[in-house]
mmCIF file of C-alpha atoms and ligand atoms in Angstrom:
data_model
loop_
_atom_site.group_PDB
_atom_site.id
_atom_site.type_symbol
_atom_site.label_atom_id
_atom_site.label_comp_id
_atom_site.label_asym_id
_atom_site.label_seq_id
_atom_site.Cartn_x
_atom_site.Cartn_y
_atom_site.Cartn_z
ATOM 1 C CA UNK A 15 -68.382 -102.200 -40.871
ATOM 2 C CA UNK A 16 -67.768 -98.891 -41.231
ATOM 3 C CA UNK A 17 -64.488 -97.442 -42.487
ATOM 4 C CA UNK A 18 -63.179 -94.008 -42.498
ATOM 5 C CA UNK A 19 -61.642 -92.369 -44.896
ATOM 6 C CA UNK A 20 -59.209 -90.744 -42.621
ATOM 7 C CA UNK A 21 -58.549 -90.610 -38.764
ATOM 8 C CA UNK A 22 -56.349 -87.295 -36.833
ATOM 9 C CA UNK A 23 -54.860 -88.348 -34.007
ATOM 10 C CA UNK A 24 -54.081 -84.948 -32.027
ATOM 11 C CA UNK A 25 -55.240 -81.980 -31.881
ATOM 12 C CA UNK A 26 -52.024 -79.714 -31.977
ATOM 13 C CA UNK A 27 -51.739 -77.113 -34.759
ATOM 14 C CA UNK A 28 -50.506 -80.463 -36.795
ATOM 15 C CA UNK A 29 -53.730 -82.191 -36.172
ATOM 16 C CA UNK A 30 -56.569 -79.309 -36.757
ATOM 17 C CA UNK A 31 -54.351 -78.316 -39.789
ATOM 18 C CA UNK A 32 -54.749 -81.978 -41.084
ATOM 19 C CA UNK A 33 -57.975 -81.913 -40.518
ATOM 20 C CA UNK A 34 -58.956 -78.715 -42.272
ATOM 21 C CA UNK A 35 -57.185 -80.092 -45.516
ATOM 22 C CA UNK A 36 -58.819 -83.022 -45.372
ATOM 23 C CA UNK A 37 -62.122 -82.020 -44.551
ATOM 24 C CA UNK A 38 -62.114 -79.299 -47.367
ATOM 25 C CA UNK A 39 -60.573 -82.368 -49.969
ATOM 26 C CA UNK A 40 -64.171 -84.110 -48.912
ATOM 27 C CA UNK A 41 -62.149 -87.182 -46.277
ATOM 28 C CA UNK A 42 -64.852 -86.663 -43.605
ATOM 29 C CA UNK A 43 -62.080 -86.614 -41.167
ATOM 30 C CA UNK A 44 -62.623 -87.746 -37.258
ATOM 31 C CA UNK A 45 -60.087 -86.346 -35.220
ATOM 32 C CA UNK A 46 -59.357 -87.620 -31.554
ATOM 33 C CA UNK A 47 -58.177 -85.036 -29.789
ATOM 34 C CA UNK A 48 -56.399 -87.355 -27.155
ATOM 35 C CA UNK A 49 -56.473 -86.294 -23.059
ATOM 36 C CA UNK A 50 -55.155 -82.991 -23.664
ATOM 37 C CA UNK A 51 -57.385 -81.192 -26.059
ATOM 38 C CA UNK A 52 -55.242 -78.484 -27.745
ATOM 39 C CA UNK A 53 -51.635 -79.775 -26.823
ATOM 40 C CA UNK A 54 -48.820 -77.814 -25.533
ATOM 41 C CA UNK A 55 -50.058 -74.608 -27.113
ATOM 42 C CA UNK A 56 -53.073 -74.677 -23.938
ATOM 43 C CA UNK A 57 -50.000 -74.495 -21.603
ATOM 44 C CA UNK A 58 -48.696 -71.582 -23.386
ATOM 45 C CA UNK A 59 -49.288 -68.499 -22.546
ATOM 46 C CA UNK A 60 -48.466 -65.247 -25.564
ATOM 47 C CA UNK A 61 -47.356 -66.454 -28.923
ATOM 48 C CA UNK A 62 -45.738 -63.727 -30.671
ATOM 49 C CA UNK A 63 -44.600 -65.755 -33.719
ATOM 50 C CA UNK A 64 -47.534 -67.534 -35.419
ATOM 51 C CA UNK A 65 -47.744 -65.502 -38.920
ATOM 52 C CA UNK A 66 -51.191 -63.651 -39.024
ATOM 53 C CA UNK A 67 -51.873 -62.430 -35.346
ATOM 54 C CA UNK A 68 -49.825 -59.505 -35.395
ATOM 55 C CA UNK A 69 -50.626 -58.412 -32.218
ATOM 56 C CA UNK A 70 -49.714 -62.200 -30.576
ATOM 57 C CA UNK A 71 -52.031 -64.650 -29.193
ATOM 58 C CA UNK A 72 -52.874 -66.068 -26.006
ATOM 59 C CA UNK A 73 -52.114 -69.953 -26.742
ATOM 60 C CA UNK A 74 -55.279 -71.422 -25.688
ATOM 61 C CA UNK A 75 -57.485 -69.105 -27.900
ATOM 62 C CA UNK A 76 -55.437 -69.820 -31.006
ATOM 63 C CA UNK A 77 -56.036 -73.460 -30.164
ATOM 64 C CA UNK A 78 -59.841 -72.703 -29.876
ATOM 65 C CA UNK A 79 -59.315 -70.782 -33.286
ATOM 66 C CA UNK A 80 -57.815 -74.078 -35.111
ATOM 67 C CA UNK A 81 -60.828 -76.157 -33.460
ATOM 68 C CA UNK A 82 -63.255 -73.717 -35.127
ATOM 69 C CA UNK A 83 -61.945 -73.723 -38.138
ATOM 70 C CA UNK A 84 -61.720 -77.769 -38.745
ATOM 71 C CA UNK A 85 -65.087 -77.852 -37.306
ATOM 72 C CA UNK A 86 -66.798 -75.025 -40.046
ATOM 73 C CA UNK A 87 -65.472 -77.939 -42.654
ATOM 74 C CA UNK A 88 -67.346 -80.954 -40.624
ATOM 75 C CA UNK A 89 -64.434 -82.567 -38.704
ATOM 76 C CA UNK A 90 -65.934 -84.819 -36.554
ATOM 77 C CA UNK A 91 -64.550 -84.238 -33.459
ATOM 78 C CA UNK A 92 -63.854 -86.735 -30.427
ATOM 79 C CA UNK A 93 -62.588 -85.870 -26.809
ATOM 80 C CA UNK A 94 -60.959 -89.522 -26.435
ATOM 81 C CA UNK A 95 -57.748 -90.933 -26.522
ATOM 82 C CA UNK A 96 -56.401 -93.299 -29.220
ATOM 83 C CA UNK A 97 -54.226 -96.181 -26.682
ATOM 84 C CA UNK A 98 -53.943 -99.298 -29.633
ATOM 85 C CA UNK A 99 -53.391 -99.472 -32.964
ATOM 86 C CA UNK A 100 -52.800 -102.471 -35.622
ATOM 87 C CA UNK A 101 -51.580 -101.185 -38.724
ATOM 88 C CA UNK A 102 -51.590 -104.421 -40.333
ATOM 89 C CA UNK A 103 -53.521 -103.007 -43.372
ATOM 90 C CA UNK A 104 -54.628 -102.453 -45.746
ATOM 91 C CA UNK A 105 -57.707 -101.113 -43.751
ATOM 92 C CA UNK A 106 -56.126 -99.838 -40.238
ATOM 93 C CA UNK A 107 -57.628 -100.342 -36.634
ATOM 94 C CA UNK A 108 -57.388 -98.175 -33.678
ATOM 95 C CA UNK A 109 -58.707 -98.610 -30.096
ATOM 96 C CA UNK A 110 -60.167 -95.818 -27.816
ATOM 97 C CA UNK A 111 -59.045 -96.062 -24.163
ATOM 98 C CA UNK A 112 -62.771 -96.647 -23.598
ATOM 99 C CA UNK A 113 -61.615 -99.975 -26.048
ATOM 100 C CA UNK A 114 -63.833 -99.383 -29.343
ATOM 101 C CA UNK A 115 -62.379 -100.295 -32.196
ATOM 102 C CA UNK A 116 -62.055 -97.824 -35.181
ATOM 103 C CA UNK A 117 -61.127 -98.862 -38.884
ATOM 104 C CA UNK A 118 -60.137 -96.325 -41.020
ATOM 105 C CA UNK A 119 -58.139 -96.337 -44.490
ATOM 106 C CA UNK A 120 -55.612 -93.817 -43.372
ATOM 107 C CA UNK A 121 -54.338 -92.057 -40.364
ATOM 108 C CA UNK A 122 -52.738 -88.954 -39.357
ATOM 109 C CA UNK A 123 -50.646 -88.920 -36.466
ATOM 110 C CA UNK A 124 -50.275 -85.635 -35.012
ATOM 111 C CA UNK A 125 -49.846 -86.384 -30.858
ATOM 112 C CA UNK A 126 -46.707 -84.286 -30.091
ATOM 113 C CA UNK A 127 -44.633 -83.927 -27.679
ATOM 114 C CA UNK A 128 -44.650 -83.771 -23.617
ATOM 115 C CA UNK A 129 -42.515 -83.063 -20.643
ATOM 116 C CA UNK A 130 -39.592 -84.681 -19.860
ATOM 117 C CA UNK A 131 -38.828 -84.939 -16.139
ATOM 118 C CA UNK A 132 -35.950 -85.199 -13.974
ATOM 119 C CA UNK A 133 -36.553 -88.488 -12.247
ATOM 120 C CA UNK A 134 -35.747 -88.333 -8.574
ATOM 121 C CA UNK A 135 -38.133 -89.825 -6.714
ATOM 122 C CA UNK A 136 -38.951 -86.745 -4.300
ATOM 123 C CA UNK A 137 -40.277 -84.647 -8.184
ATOM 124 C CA UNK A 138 -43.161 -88.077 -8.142
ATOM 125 C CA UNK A 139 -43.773 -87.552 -4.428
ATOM 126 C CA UNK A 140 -44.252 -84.004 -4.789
ATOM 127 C CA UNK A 141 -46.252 -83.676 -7.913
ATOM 128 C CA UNK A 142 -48.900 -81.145 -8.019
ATOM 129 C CA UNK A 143 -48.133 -80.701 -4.443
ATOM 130 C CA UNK A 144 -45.600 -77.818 -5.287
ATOM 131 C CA UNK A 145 -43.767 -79.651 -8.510
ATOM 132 C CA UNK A 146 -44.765 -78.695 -11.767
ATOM 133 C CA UNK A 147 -44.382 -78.858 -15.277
ATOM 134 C CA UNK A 148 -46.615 -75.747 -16.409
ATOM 135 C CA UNK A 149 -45.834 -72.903 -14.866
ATOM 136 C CA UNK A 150 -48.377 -71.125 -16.747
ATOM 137 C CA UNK A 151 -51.237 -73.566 -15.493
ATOM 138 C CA UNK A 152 -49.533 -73.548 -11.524
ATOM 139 C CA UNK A 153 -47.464 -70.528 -11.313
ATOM 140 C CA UNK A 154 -50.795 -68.970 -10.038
ATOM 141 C CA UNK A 155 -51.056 -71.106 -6.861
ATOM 142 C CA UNK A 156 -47.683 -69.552 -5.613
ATOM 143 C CA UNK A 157 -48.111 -65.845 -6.174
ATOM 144 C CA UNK A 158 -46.309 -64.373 -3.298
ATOM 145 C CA UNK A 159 -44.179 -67.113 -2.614
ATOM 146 C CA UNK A 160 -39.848 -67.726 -3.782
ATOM 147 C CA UNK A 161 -40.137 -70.689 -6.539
ATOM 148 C CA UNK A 162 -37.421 -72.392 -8.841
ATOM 149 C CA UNK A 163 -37.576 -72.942 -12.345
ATOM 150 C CA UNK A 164 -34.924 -75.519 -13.383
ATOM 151 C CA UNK A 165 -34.064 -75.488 -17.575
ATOM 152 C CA UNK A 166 -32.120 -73.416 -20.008
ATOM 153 C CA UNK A 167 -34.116 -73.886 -22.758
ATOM 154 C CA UNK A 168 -36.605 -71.330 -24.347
ATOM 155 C CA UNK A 169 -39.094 -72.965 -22.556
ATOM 156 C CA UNK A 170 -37.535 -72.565 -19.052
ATOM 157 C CA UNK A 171 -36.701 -68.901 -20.194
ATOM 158 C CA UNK A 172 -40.398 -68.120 -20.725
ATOM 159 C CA UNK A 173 -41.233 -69.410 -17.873
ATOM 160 C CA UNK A 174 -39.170 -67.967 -15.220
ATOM 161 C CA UNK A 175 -40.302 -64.275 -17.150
ATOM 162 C CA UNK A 176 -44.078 -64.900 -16.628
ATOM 163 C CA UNK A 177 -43.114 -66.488 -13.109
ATOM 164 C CA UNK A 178 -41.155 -63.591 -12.311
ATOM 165 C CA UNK A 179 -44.820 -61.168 -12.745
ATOM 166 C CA UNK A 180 -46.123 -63.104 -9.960
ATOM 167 C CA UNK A 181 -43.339 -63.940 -7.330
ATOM 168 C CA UNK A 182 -40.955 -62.007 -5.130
ATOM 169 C CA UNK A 183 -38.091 -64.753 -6.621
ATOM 170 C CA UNK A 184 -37.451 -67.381 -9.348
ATOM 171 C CA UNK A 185 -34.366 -69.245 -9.160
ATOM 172 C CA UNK A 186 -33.321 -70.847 -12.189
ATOM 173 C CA UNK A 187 -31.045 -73.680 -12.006
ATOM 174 C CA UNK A 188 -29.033 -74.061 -14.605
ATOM 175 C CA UNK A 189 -26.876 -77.194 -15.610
ATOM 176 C CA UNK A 190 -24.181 -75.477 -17.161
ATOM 177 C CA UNK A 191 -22.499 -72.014 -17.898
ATOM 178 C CA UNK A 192 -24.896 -71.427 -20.983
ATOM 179 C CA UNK A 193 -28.206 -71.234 -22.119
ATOM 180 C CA UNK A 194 -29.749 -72.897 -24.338
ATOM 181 C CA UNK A 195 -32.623 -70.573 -25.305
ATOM 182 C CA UNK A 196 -32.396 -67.758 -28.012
ATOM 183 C CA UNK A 197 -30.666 -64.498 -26.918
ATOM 184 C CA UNK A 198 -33.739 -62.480 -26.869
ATOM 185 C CA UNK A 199 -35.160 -64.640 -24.469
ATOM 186 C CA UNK A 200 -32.109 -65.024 -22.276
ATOM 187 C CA UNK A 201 -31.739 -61.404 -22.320
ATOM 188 C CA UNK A 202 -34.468 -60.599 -20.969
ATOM 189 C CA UNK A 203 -34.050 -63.375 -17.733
ATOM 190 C CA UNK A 204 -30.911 -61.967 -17.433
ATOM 191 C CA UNK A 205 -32.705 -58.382 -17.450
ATOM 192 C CA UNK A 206 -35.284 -59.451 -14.682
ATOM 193 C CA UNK A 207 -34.186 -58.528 -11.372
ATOM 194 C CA UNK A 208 -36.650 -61.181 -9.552
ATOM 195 C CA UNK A 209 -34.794 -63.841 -11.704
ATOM 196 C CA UNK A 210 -31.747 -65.219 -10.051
ATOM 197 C CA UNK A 211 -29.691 -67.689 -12.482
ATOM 198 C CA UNK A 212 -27.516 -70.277 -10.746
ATOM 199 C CA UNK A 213 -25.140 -71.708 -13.321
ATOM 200 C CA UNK A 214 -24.073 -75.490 -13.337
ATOM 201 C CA UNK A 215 -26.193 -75.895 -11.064
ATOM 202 C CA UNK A 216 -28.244 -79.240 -10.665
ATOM 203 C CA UNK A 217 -30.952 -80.462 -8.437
ATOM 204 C CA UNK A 218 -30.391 -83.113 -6.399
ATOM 205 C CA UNK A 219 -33.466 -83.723 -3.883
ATOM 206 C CA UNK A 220 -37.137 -81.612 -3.508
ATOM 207 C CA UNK A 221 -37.554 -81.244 0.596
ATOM 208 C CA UNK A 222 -41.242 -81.362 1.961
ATOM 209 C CA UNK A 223 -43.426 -83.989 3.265
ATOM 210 C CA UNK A 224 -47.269 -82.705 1.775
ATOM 211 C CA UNK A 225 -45.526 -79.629 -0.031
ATOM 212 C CA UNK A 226 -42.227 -78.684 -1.610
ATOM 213 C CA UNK A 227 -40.459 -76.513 1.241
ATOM 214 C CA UNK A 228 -36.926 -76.349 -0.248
ATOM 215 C CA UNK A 229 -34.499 -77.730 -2.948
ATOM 216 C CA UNK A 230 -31.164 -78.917 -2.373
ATOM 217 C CA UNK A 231 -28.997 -78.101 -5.122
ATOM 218 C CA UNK A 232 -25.470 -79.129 -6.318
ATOM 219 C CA UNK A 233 -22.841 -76.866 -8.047
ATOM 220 C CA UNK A 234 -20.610 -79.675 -10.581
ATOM 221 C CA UNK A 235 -18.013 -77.937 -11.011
ATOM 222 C CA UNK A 236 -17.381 -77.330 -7.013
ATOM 223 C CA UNK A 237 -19.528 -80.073 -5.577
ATOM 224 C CA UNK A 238 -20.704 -77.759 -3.044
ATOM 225 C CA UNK A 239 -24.392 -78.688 -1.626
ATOM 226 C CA UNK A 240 -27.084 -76.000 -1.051
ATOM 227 C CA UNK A 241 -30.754 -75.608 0.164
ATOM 228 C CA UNK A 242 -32.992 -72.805 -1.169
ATOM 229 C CA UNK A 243 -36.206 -72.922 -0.080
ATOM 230 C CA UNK A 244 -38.862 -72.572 -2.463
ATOM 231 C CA UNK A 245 -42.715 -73.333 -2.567
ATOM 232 C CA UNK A 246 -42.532 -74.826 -5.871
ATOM 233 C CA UNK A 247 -40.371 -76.336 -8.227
ATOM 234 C CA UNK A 248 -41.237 -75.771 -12.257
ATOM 235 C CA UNK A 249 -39.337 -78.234 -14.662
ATOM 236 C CA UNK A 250 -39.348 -77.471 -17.797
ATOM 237 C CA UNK A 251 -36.279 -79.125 -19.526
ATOM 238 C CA UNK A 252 -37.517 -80.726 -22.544
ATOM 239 C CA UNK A 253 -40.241 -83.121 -24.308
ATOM 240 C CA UNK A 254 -40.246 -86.614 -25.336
ATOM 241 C CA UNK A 255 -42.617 -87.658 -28.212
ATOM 242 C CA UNK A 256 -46.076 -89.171 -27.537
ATOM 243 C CA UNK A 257 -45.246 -92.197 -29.909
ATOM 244 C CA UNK A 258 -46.141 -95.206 -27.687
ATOM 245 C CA UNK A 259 -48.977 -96.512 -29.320
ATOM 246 C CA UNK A 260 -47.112 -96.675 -32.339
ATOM 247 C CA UNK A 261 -44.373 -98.600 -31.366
ATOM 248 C CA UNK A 262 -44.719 -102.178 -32.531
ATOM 249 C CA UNK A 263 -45.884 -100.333 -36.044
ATOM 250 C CA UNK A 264 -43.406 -97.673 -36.893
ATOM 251 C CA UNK A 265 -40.153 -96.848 -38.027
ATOM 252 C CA UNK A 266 -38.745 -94.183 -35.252
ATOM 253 C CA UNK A 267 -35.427 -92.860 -33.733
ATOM 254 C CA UNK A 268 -33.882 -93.528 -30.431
ATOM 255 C CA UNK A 269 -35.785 -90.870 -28.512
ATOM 256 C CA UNK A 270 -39.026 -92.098 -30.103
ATOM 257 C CA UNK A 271 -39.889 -89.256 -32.728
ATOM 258 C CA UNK A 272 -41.693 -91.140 -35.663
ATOM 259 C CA UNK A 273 -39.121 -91.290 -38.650
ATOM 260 C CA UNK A 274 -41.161 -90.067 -41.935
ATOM 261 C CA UNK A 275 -39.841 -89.988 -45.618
ATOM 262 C CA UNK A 276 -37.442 -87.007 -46.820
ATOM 263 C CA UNK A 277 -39.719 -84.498 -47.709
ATOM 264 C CA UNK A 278 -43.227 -86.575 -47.140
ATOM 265 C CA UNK A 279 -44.786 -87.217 -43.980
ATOM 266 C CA UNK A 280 -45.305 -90.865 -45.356
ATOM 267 C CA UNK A 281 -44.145 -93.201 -42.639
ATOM 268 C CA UNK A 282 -42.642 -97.189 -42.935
ATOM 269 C CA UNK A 283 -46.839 -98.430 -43.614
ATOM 270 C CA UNK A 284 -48.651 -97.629 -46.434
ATOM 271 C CA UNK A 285 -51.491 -95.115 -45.315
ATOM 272 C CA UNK A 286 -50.319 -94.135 -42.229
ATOM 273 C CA UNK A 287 -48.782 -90.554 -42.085
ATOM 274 C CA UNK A 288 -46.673 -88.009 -39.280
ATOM 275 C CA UNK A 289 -47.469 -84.725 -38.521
ATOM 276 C CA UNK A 290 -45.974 -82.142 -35.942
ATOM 277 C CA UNK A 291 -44.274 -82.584 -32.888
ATOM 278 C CA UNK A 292 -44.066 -86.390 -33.071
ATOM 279 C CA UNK A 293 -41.398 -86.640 -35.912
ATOM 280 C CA UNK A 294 -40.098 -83.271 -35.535
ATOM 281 C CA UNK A 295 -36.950 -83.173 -33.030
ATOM 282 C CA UNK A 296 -35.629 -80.307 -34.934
ATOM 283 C CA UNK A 297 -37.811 -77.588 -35.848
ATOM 284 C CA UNK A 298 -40.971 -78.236 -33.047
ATOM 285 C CA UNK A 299 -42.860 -74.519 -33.414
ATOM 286 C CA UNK A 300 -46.489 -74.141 -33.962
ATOM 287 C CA UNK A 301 -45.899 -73.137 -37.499
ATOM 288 C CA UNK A 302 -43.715 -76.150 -38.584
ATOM 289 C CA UNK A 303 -45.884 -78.307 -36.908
ATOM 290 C CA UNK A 304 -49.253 -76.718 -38.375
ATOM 291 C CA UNK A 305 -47.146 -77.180 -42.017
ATOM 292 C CA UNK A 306 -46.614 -80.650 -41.690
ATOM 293 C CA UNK A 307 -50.393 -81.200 -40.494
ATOM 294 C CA UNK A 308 -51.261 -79.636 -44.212
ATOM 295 C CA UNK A 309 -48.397 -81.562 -46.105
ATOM 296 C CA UNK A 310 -50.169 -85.042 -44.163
ATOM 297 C CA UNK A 311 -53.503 -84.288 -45.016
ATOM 298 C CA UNK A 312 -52.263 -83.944 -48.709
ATOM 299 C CA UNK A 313 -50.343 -86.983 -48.888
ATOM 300 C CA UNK A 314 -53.620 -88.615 -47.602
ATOM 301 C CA UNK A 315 -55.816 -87.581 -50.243
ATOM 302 C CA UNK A 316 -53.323 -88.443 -52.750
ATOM 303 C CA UNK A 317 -53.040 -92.268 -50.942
ATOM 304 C CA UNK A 318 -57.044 -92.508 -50.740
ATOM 305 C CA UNK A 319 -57.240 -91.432 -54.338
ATOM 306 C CA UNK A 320 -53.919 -93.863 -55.501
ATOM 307 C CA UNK A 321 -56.141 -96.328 -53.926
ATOM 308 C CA UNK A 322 -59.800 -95.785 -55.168
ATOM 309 C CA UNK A 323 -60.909 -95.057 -52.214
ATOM 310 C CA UNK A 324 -61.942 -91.117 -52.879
HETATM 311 P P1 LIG B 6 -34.907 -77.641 -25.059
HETATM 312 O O1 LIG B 6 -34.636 -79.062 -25.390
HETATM 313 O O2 LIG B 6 -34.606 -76.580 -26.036
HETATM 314 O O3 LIG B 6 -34.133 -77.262 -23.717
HETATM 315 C C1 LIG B 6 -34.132 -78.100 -22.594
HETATM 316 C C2 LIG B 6 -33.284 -77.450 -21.516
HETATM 317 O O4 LIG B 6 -33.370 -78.241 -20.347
HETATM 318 C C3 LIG B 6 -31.819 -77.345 -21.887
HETATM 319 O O5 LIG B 6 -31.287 -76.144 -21.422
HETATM 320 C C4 LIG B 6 -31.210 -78.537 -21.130
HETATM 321 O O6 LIG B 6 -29.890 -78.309 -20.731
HETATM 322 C C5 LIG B 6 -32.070 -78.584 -19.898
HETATM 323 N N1 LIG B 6 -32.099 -79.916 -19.311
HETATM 324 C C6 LIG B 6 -32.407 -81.090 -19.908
HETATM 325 N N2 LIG B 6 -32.362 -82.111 -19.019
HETATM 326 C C7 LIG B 6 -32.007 -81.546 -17.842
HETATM 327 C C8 LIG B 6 -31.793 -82.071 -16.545
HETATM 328 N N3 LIG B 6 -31.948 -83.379 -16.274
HETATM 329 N N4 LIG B 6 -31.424 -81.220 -15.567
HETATM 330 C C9 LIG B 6 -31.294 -79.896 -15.828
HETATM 331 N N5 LIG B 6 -31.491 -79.335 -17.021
HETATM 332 C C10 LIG B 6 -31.843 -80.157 -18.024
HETATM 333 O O7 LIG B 6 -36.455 -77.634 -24.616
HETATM 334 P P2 LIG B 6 -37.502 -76.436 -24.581
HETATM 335 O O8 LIG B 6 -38.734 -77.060 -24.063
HETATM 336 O O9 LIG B 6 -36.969 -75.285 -23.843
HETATM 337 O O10 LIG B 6 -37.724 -76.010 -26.085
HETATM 338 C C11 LIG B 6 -38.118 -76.976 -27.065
HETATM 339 C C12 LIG B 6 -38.215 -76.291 -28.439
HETATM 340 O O11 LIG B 6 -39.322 -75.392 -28.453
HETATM 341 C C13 LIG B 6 -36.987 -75.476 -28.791
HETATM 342 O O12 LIG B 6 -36.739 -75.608 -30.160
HETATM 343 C C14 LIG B 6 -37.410 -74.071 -28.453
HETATM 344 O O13 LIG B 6 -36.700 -73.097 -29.207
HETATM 345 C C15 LIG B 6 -38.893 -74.073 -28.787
HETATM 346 N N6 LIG B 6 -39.626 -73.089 -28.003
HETATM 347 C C16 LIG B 6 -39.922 -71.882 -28.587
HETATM 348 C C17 LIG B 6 -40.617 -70.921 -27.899
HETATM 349 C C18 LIG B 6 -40.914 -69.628 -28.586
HETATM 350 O O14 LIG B 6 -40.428 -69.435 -29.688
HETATM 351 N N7 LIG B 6 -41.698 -68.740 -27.996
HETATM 352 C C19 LIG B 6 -41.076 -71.127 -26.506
HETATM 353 C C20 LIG B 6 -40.710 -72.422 -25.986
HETATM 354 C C21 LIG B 6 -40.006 -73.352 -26.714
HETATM 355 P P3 LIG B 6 -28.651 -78.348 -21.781
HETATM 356 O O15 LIG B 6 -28.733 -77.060 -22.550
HETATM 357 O O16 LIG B 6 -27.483 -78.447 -20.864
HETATM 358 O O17 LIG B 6 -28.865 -79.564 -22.620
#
């Protein structure tokens, strides 16, 4: 049977940071990138704030950068996703969705976040037929065209700006008389004529049979109903952690973000560590997450080495 050292489970600037660590500390890491190669950064479109590209960097090629860089130290790379795990122990299991069975001696679990959504039944119907949760993938599609952006978070902020390069109007619904996003970024949505901001302001149905034709909105402090028609509606009003493999194993909070030691990225079973995104409800930027990828890679080696296995 064979075992591996250590298996990366992402491939988020937590994961390739993990596995650059551990490839250099000789743990012939095997990453598995899971179904979205790259993580939320590929869905991103300048980053302005990762130390060392002082002229920003388009998401996806930073991404492309990390991958690059793990693979100069030999990680082993695979495009699959991890959907089982027993962490029983001592020596760990994993299954691939295509249902191999991996056994490894530790693993790093870097799988991050993804989009929260509002839940009316109309945002199912109309997904990908004019409801989206990247507006940097789909904004595209509906250049020309009035759209709605509905958030108050940085997220939303950044995307209403870049939406607001491509369409004549962006209405962004917001659910109360605040933002949530840093002032430079709701500055400049406030700033940007093409960007109108309703305030406590909450969507109650998406209108369209094949494609989103309008959105009927509620104001909660006056109750009054309204229609704006759109061609697209872009949520973007949060994440929830990608922890559901890991449920039956690990310690986590009541949103699902993997609970790790103070200070350690050590979770509740011996050899199994937390990276990024997925036990991070706090902090969540590339940076943070690509530190924690470094500190679980090192608290690895040191558990491979504790246990004569390097
Ligand atoms: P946040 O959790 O920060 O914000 C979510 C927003 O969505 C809030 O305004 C929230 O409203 C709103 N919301 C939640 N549920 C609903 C709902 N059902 N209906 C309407 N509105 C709703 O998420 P983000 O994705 O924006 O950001 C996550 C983290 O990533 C933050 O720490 C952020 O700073 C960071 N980030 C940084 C960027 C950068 O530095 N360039 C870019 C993007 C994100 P309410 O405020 O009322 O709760």
């Amino acid at each position: 049977m064979n075992i591996h050292h250590t298996v990366i489970i992402g491939s988020g600037p937590a994961g390739y940071t993990a596995a650059i660590y551990a490839a250099r500390a000789n743990m012939h890491p095997v990453l598995y990138t899971g179904a979205e190669p790259g993580g939320q950064l590929m869905i991103t479109t300048e980053v302005e704030n990762y130390p060392g590209y002082p002229d920003g960097v388009q998401g996806p090629q930073m991404m492309d950068d990390f991958l690059k860089q793990a693979q100069r130290f030999n990680t082993e790379v695979k495009y699959e996703k991890i959907t089982g795990v027993d962490f029983t122990g001592p020596v760990h299991k994993l299954w691939t969705e295509a249902g191999e069975v991996i056994h490894t001696h530790s693993v790093i679990i870097s799988t991050g976040a993804s989009a929260k959504w509002l839940g009316i039944p109309s945002e199912q119907r109309l997904m990908n037929k004019g409801v989206s949760a990247c507006a940097v993938c789909d904004g595209f599609f509906f250049r020309g065209k009035d759209v709605a952006i509905v958030g108050a978070g940085d997220t939303a902020a950044e995307e209403a700006s870049y939406l607001a390069k491509l369409c004549p109007k962006v209405h962004m619904l917001v659910r109360r008389d605040s933002m949530r996003a840093s002032k430079i970024m709701q500055e400049r949505v406030i700033n940007t004529p093409a960007i109108q901001i309703h305030w406590n302001t909450e969507t109650e149905e998406i209108l369209g049979d094949d494609e989103v034709k309008a959105i009927r909105v509620r104001n909660n402090i006056t109750n009054e109903l309204n229609e704006i028609a759109v061609s697209a509606l872009f949520v973007a009003i949060g994440h929830q952690p990608n922890s559901d493999p890991f449920k039956n194993w690990l310690s986590m909070d009541e949103q699902g973000y993997i609970i790790t030691e103070p200070n350690s990225t050590r979770t509740n079973r011996a050899g199994v560590f937390a990276s990024g995104d997925v036990q991070d409800r706090v902090y969540r930027q590339a940076v943070t997450a690509a530190g924690s990828g470094c500190m679980a890679a090192l608290d690895a080696e040191r558990y491979l080495t504790a246990n004569g296995i390097i």
